[in-house]
Amino acid sequence: MTKRRFIIDTDTASDDAVAILMALEWPDVQVDAITMVFGNMPIEQGGINARYTVELCGQETPVYQGTARPLLREPYYAEFFHGSDGMGEMHYPPPKRPLAGMDAVNELVRRFREAPGEITLITLGPLTNIALALSLEPKMAEWVKECYIMGGAACTVGNITPAAEYNIWCDPEAARMVFHSGMKIMMVGWEHCRGEANLDDEEMAMVYGFGTERAKFAMDCNQSALKASREWLGDPGLGLPDPMTMAIALNRDVCTRSSMHYVDVACDELTRGMTVVDELGVTNKEPNIEVCWEIDPVLWKETLYQTLR
Amino acid sequence: MPKKLLIDTDPGVDDAMAILFALNSPELDLVGLTTIYGNVYVEQATENALRILEFAGRRDVPVAQGAAKPLLTPLEGVAHFVHGSDGLGETRQPPPTGEAVDQPAAEFIVETIIANPGEVTLMPVGPLTNIAIAVELDPRIVDNVAQVVIMGGAATVNGNVNPAAEANIWGDPHAADIVFGAGWPLTMVGLDVTMQIVMDATYLDALKEAGGRTAAYIHDITRFYLDFHRRIHGLGGLHTHDPSAVAYAIDPTLFATIRGGMRVLTEGIAAGMTLMDRRGEWYGEHAWTGRPPVDVCVEVDAERLLALYLERIVAAP
């Protein structure tokens, strides 16, 4: 069986870890590489978390360190959400394998150049690495088979400001560069992990009940995120934006409604990082992004559970 | 030992004048040219860079092609009306025989600086896209570059695209804000000084008269450029932009500088404006607080600079 090839760009904290795990465990997918970007965590801690996750899954996927800062802004980490270690204060032991390299951007360009049209890109953090790769080599946009972006908020509230979702807000200029690059992109906004897509207490207990190390890991490391999800976002249970995006990349049927639109990213102070979706086509601008509007919560959870059982 | 010089360029008449100045100055060792859109499209810039090196008999100097457009904003067009549709004053030179190296400019910049720690003078004389990508790709270049000398910006005078903005900075204001904030030893050679240095028709004729084929080449390519200055500025000469950056690298005592944090405005009617903190002391924090100081040339001994340029070009083959 030829497997589908993925590269994951991530700022690994707890929900990124689950998304990585899902891809590593999915039967017809092979993860070629993981590239790190600052975001939830300072770049070094993200790399530690990603490698720990890879090792937990018994894999040897190379992890490359990338950009440590936004293009023009100051970094703003999310320890307040994911815990000081990004992993729900579990303070897992350090990974055994070192980073595979310190030049994630060149590595992205190199890998997509070698296999044009064959590799799917999934981004789970700020888009700095991807923006730089596209600037360095504009043909990247054609070489990427398709790109699933966890980021933005399509015509709805943000989670870091009223206007903006965290990943896009962290480096709005990079996001704007990526959105206008011509790359085939599906944007999966953070809103899809809310409401019915949250894992409630019963579901989390069920996951623990799977009895696997992976299931325990996926729930344990998200304890800080669960608390923040409830106390800070006022959601009923655990929201998992990165795993939701990964679920769509693994199993396209999880997204039940999507359409192409012109989407731009606001870079001014009040609306910094807002993903402005021209839902009605009033700008008459060429659509550049496939926007995910609805997901199937049952199928999403089944997709997640399949990788944890 | 001569300074290793890496010029990022969009040739461009004054770019060509600067490159030939550098090639004929013993204080400098040109180790590469990286190209950028700006005066011309990037493909044309690469062709012209190769042409100029071939004219000078310096095929050994590598050329790496860079970005074709700004980081975020669309490319608004190029300056054919200033430099001619070929970028070399409508001189219609034959195509170059050599080729650029198979490596993007930003990577070439990083590799050159890292391979020669503390030795490379990086000299962007076009929009700053390649430089911004390079510093983001590998921030170690900040501590490993000898100095960055930028032709661009206008700190104490009006711009030349509009009252706010100078053309190179206006070309990619986001990249410029990254480059000015990177924290490396940086000197801006902007309109504050370059517009004080005028090469008039008499000067260019004297250059040709006294010199050889290099001087004649410069005389040729400046005809169209001179005409632009006459039409737009009512000036009987041309502003010495890019060669001034080379002059700074040869002899910084030609200039007087001021020091302070610099921000580049990225949006609105003044996008591309280089706005400098010329005061330093403030009551509260603002967008300049903590910006690494840069040096900005505000005065120049134009007479001495023009004499130096003439001397080097006349002595050239």
JSON list of C-alpha atoms in Angstrom, two decimals, chain A residues 67 69-72 102-103 105-106 109 113 128 132 135-138 172-174 176-177 180-181 267-268, chain B residues 67-73 104-107 129 132-134 136-137 173-175 177-178 263 266-267 291:
[
{"chain": "A", "resi": 67, "resn": "THR", "atom": "CA", "xyz": [11.83, 29.95, 13.33]},
{"chain": "A", "resi": 69, "resn": "ARG", "atom": "CA", "xyz": [10.16, 34.49, 16.38]},
{"chain": "A", "resi": 70, "resn": "PRO", "atom": "CA", "xyz": [7.40, 36.10, 14.33]},
{"chain": "A", "resi": 71, "resn": "LEU", "atom": "CA", "xyz": [8.49, 38.11, 11.30]},
{"chain": "A", "resi": 72, "resn": "LEU", "atom": "CA", "xyz": [7.66, 41.53, 12.74]},
{"chain": "A", "resi": 102, "resn": "MET", "atom": "CA", "xyz": [18.16, 23.43, 12.84]},
{"chain": "A", "resi": 103, "resn": "ASP", "atom": "CA", "xyz": [17.03, 24.58, 9.41]},
{"chain": "A", "resi": 105, "resn": "VAL", "atom": "CA", "xyz": [12.68, 26.23, 6.41]},
{"chain": "A", "resi": 106, "resn": "ASN", "atom": "CA", "xyz": [15.34, 24.85, 4.06]},
{"chain": "A", "resi": 109, "resn": "VAL", "atom": "CA", "xyz": [11.79, 23.58, 0.61]},
{"chain": "A", "resi": 113, "resn": "ARG", "atom": "CA", "xyz": [11.08, 20.12, -4.15]},
{"chain": "A", "resi": 128, "resn": "THR", "atom": "CA", "xyz": [6.27, 31.85, 9.99]},
{"chain": "A", "resi": 132, "resn": "LEU", "atom": "CA", "xyz": [9.64, 32.00, 4.76]},
{"chain": "A", "resi": 135, "resn": "SER", "atom": "CA", "xyz": [9.44, 33.52, 0.02]},
{"chain": "A", "resi": 136, "resn": "LEU", "atom": "CA", "xyz": [12.63, 31.60, -0.43]},
{"chain": "A", "resi": 137, "resn": "GLU", "atom": "CA", "xyz": [11.11, 29.37, -3.09]},
{"chain": "A", "resi": 138, "resn": "PRO", "atom": "CA", "xyz": [7.81, 30.59, -4.57]},
{"chain": "A", "resi": 172, "resn": "PRO", "atom": "CA", "xyz": [-0.37, 37.88, 10.98]},
{"chain": "A", "resi": 173, "resn": "GLU", "atom": "CA", "xyz": [2.11, 39.05, 8.33]},
{"chain": "A", "resi": 174, "resn": "ALA", "atom": "CA", "xyz": [3.31, 35.48, 7.80]},
{"chain": "A", "resi": 176, "resn": "ARG", "atom": "CA", "xyz": [-1.07, 36.93, 5.00]},
{"chain": "A", "resi": 177, "resn": "MET", "atom": "CA", "xyz": [1.91, 35.81, 2.92]},
{"chain": "A", "resi": 180, "resn": "HIS", "atom": "CA", "xyz": [-1.87, 34.81, -0.84]},
{"chain": "A", "resi": 181, "resn": "SER", "atom": "CA", "xyz": [0.81, 32.40, -1.98]},
{"chain": "A", "resi": 267, "resn": "CYS", "atom": "CA", "xyz": [-2.55, 43.25, 10.25]},
{"chain": "A", "resi": 268, "resn": "ASP", "atom": "CA", "xyz": [-3.59, 46.44, 12.02]},
{"chain": "B", "resi": 67, "resn": "ALA", "atom": "CA", "xyz": [12.94, 37.41, -4.45]},
{"chain": "B", "resi": 68, "resn": "ALA", "atom": "CA", "xyz": [10.61, 38.36, -7.30]},
{"chain": "B", "resi": 69, "resn": "LYS", "atom": "CA", "xyz": [8.21, 40.29, -5.10]},
{"chain": "B", "resi": 70, "resn": "PRO", "atom": "CA", "xyz": [7.87, 41.90, -1.67]},
{"chain": "B", "resi": 71, "resn": "LEU", "atom": "CA", "xyz": [7.06, 39.80, 1.40]},
{"chain": "B", "resi": 72, "resn": "LEU", "atom": "CA", "xyz": [3.46, 40.92, 1.78]},
{"chain": "B", "resi": 73, "resn": "THR", "atom": "CA", "xyz": [2.50, 43.57, -0.68]},
{"chain": "B", "resi": 104, "resn": "PRO", "atom": "CA", "xyz": [18.20, 31.38, -3.70]},
{"chain": "B", "resi": 105, "resn": "ALA", "atom": "CA", "xyz": [19.79, 34.71, -2.74]},
{"chain": "B", "resi": 106, "resn": "ALA", "atom": "CA", "xyz": [18.79, 34.53, 0.92]},
{"chain": "B", "resi": 107, "resn": "GLU", "atom": "CA", "xyz": [20.48, 31.16, 1.32]},
{"chain": "B", "resi": 129, "resn": "THR", "atom": "CA", "xyz": [13.26, 41.34, 0.88]},
{"chain": "B", "resi": 132, "resn": "ALA", "atom": "CA", "xyz": [14.83, 40.01, 5.70]},
{"chain": "B", "resi": 133, "resn": "ILE", "atom": "CA", "xyz": [14.41, 36.41, 4.55]},
{"chain": "B", "resi": 134, "resn": "ALA", "atom": "CA", "xyz": [18.09, 35.71, 5.25]},
{"chain": "B", "resi": 136, "resn": "GLU", "atom": "CA", "xyz": [14.80, 35.13, 9.54]},
{"chain": "B", "resi": 137, "resn": "LEU", "atom": "CA", "xyz": [16.27, 31.97, 8.03]},
{"chain": "B", "resi": 173, "resn": "PRO", "atom": "CA", "xyz": [8.41, 48.15, 3.99]},
{"chain": "B", "resi": 174, "resn": "HIS", "atom": "CA", "xyz": [7.79, 44.99, 6.03]},
{"chain": "B", "resi": 175, "resn": "ALA", "atom": "CA", "xyz": [11.18, 43.58, 5.05]},
{"chain": "B", "resi": 177, "resn": "ASP", "atom": "CA", "xyz": [11.29, 47.01, 9.35]},
{"chain": "B", "resi": 178, "resn": "ILE", "atom": "CA", "xyz": [12.72, 43.52, 9.98]},
{"chain": "B", "resi": 263, "resn": "ARG", "atom": "CA", "xyz": [10.94, 51.97, 12.57]},
{"chain": "B", "resi": 266, "resn": "THR", "atom": "CA", "xyz": [4.26, 49.42, 6.88]},
{"chain": "B", "resi": 267, "resn": "GLU", "atom": "CA", "xyz": [0.73, 50.64, 6.27]},
{"chain": "B", "resi": 291, "resn": "ARG", "atom": "CA", "xyz": [14.82, 49.13, 19.02]}
]
